[in-house]
Coordinates of C-alpha atoms in Angstrom, one line a residue:
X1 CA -26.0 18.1 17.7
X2 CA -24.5 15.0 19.5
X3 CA -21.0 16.2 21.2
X4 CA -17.9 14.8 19.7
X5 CA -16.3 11.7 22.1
X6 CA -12.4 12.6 22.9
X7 CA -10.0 9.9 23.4
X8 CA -9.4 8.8 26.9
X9 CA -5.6 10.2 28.1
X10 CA -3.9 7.0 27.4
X11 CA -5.7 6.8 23.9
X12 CA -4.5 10.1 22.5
X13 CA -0.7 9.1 21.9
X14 CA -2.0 6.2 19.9
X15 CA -4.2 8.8 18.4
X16 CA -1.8 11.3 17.3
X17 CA 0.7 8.4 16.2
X18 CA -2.1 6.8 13.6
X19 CA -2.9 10.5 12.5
X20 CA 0.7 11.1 11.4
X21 CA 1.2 8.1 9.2
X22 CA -1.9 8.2 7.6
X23 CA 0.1 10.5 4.4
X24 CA 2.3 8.2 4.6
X25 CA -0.7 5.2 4.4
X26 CA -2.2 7.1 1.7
X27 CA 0.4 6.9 -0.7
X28 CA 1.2 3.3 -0.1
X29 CA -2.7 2.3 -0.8
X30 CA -2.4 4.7 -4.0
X31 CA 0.7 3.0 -5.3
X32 CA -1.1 -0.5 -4.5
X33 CA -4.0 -0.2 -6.3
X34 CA -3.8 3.1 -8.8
X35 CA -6.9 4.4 -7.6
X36 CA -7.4 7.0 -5.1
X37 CA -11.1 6.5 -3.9
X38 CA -10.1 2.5 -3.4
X39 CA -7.0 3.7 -1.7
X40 CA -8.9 6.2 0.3
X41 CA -11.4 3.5 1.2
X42 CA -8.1 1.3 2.3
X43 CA -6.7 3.6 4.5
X44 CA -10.3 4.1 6.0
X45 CA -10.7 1.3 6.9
X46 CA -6.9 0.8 8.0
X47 CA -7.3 3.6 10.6
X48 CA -10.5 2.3 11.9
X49 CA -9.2 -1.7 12.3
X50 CA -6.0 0.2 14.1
X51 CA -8.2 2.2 16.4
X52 CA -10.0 -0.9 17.2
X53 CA -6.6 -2.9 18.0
X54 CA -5.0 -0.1 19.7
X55 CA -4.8 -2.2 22.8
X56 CA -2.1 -4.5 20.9
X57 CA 0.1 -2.2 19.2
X58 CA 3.0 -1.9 21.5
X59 CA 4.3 2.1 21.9
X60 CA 7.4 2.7 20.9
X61 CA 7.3 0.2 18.0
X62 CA 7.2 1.1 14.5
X63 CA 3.5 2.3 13.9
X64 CA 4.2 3.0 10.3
X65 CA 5.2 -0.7 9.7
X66 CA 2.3 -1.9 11.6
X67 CA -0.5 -0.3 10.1
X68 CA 1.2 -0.6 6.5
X69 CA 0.8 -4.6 7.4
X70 CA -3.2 -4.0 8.6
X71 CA -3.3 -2.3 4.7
X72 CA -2.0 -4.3 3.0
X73 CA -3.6 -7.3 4.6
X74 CA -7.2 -5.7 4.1
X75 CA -6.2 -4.7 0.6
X76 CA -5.2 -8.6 -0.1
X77 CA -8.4 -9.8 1.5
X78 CA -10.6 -7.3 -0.6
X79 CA -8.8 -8.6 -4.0
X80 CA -9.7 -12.1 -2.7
X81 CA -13.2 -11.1 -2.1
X82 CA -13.8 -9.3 -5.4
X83 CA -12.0 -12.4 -7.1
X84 CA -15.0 -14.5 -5.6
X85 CA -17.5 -12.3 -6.2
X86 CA -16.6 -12.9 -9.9
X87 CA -14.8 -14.9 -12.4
X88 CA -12.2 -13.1 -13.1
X89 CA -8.5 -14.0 -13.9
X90 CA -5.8 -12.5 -11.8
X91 CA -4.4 -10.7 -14.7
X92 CA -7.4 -9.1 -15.1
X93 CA -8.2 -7.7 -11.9
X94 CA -4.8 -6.5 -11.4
X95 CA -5.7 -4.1 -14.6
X96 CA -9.2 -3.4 -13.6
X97 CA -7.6 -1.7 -9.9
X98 CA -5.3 0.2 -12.1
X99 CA -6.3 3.1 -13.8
X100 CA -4.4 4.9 -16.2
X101 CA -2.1 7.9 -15.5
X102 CA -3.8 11.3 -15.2
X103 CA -3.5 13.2 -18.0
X104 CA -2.9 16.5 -16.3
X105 CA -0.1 15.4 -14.1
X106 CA 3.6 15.9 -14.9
X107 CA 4.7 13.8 -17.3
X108 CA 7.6 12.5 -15.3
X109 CA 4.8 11.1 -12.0
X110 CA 2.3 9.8 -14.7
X111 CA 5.7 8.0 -16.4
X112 CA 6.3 6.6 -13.3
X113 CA 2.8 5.8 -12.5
X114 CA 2.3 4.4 -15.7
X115 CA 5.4 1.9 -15.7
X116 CA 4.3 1.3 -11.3
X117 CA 0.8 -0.2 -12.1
X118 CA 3.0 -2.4 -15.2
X119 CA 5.1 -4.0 -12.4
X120 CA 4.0 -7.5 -10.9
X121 CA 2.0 -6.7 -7.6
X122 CA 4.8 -8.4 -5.8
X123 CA 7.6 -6.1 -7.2
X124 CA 5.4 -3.3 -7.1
X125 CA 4.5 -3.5 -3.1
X126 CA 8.0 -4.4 -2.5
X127 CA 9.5 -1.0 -4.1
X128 CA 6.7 0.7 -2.7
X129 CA 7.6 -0.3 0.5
X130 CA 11.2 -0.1 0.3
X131 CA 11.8 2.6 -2.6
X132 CA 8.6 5.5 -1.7
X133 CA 8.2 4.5 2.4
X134 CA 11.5 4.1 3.0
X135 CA 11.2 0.8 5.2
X136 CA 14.3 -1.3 5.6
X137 CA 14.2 -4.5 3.4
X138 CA 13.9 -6.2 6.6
X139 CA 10.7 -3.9 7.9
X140 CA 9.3 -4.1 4.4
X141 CA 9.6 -8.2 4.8
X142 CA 7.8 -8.4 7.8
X143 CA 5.1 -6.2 6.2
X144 CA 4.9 -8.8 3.2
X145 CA 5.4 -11.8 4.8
X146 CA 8.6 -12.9 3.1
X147 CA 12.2 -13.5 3.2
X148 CA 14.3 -10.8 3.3
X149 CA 16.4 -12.1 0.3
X150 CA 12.7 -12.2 -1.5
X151 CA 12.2 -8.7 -0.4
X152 CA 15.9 -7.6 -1.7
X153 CA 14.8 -9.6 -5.0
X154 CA 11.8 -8.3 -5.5
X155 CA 12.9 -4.4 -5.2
X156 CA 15.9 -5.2 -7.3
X157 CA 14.1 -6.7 -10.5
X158 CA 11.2 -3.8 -9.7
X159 CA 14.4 -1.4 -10.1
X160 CA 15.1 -3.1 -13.1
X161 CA 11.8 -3.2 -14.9
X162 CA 11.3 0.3 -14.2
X163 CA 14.4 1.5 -15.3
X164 CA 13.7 0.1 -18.7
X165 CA 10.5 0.9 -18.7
X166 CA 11.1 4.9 -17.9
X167 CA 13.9 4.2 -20.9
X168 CA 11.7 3.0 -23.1
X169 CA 14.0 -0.2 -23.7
X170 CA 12.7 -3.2 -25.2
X171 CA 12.0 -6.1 -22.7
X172 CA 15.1 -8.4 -22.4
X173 CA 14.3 -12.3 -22.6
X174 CA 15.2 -13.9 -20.1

């Protein structure tokens, strides 16, 4: 039975940091992509890229926003890669990642999960981000890659589009 390899000293703040945001990393990836072995796969992958760049991340900086960005980059550059691997429309990927709500869940979380994989990607990530981590619009920017006034839009018409979803209120035009 080969022994198990510890982490040196220095490694094993880093270690225990990555091992307390991976709940945390977990949910994100679920409400990304509506599917939990995908999302488990994400975060997999996540830890192991983070271990590997360890020697970047800077201590005492936000390790929640900085792995959340390694997710969500991998999860972008896997959608790209499936999208190449086949002909299929962006629409239609989006719904093939998302699975339905589980039946045996409380109604309210499968409402909610139900009216989550509706929303744009972009609205979606954003109140992810912003709504279920609790990052600052600013944090959550930075993660995405956009303006903060993007980021502030984005959560703000994903507010909005769930609210009337969860209400079961026609879609406005306009």
């Amino acid at each position: 039975m080969p022994e198990r390899i510890s982490p040196a000293p220095a490694d094993e703040g880093f270690r225990r940091e990555l091992m307390s945001v991976l709940p945390h990393l977990r949910a994100f990836a679920r409400g990304l992509c509506g599917r939990h072995d995908f999302a488990d796969d994400l975060v997999q992958e996540t830890a192991v890229k983070a271990w590997t760049a360890r020697e970047r991340y800077q201590p005492g900086t936000n390790m929640r926003a900085w792995t959340f960005a390694i997710l969500r980059n991998h999860y972008l550059s896997e959608l790209r890669k499936s999208k190449r691997q086949t002909d299929i429309e962006d629409g239609d990927m989006e719904r093939m990642l998302v699975m339905d709500a589980d039946q045996e869940a409380p109604l309210h979380l499968g409402d909610m999960e139900t009216a989550l994989a509706q929303l744009a990607p972009e609205r979606r990530e954003a109140v992810l981000l912003v709504g279920a981590s609790g990052f600052s619009y600013e944090e959550a920017a930075d993660i995405a890659g956009c303006p903060i006034g993007t980021m502030k839009s984005r959560v703000a018409r994903a507010r909005a589009d769930l609210t009337r979803m969860l209400q079961d209120e026609p879609e406005k035009a306009g």
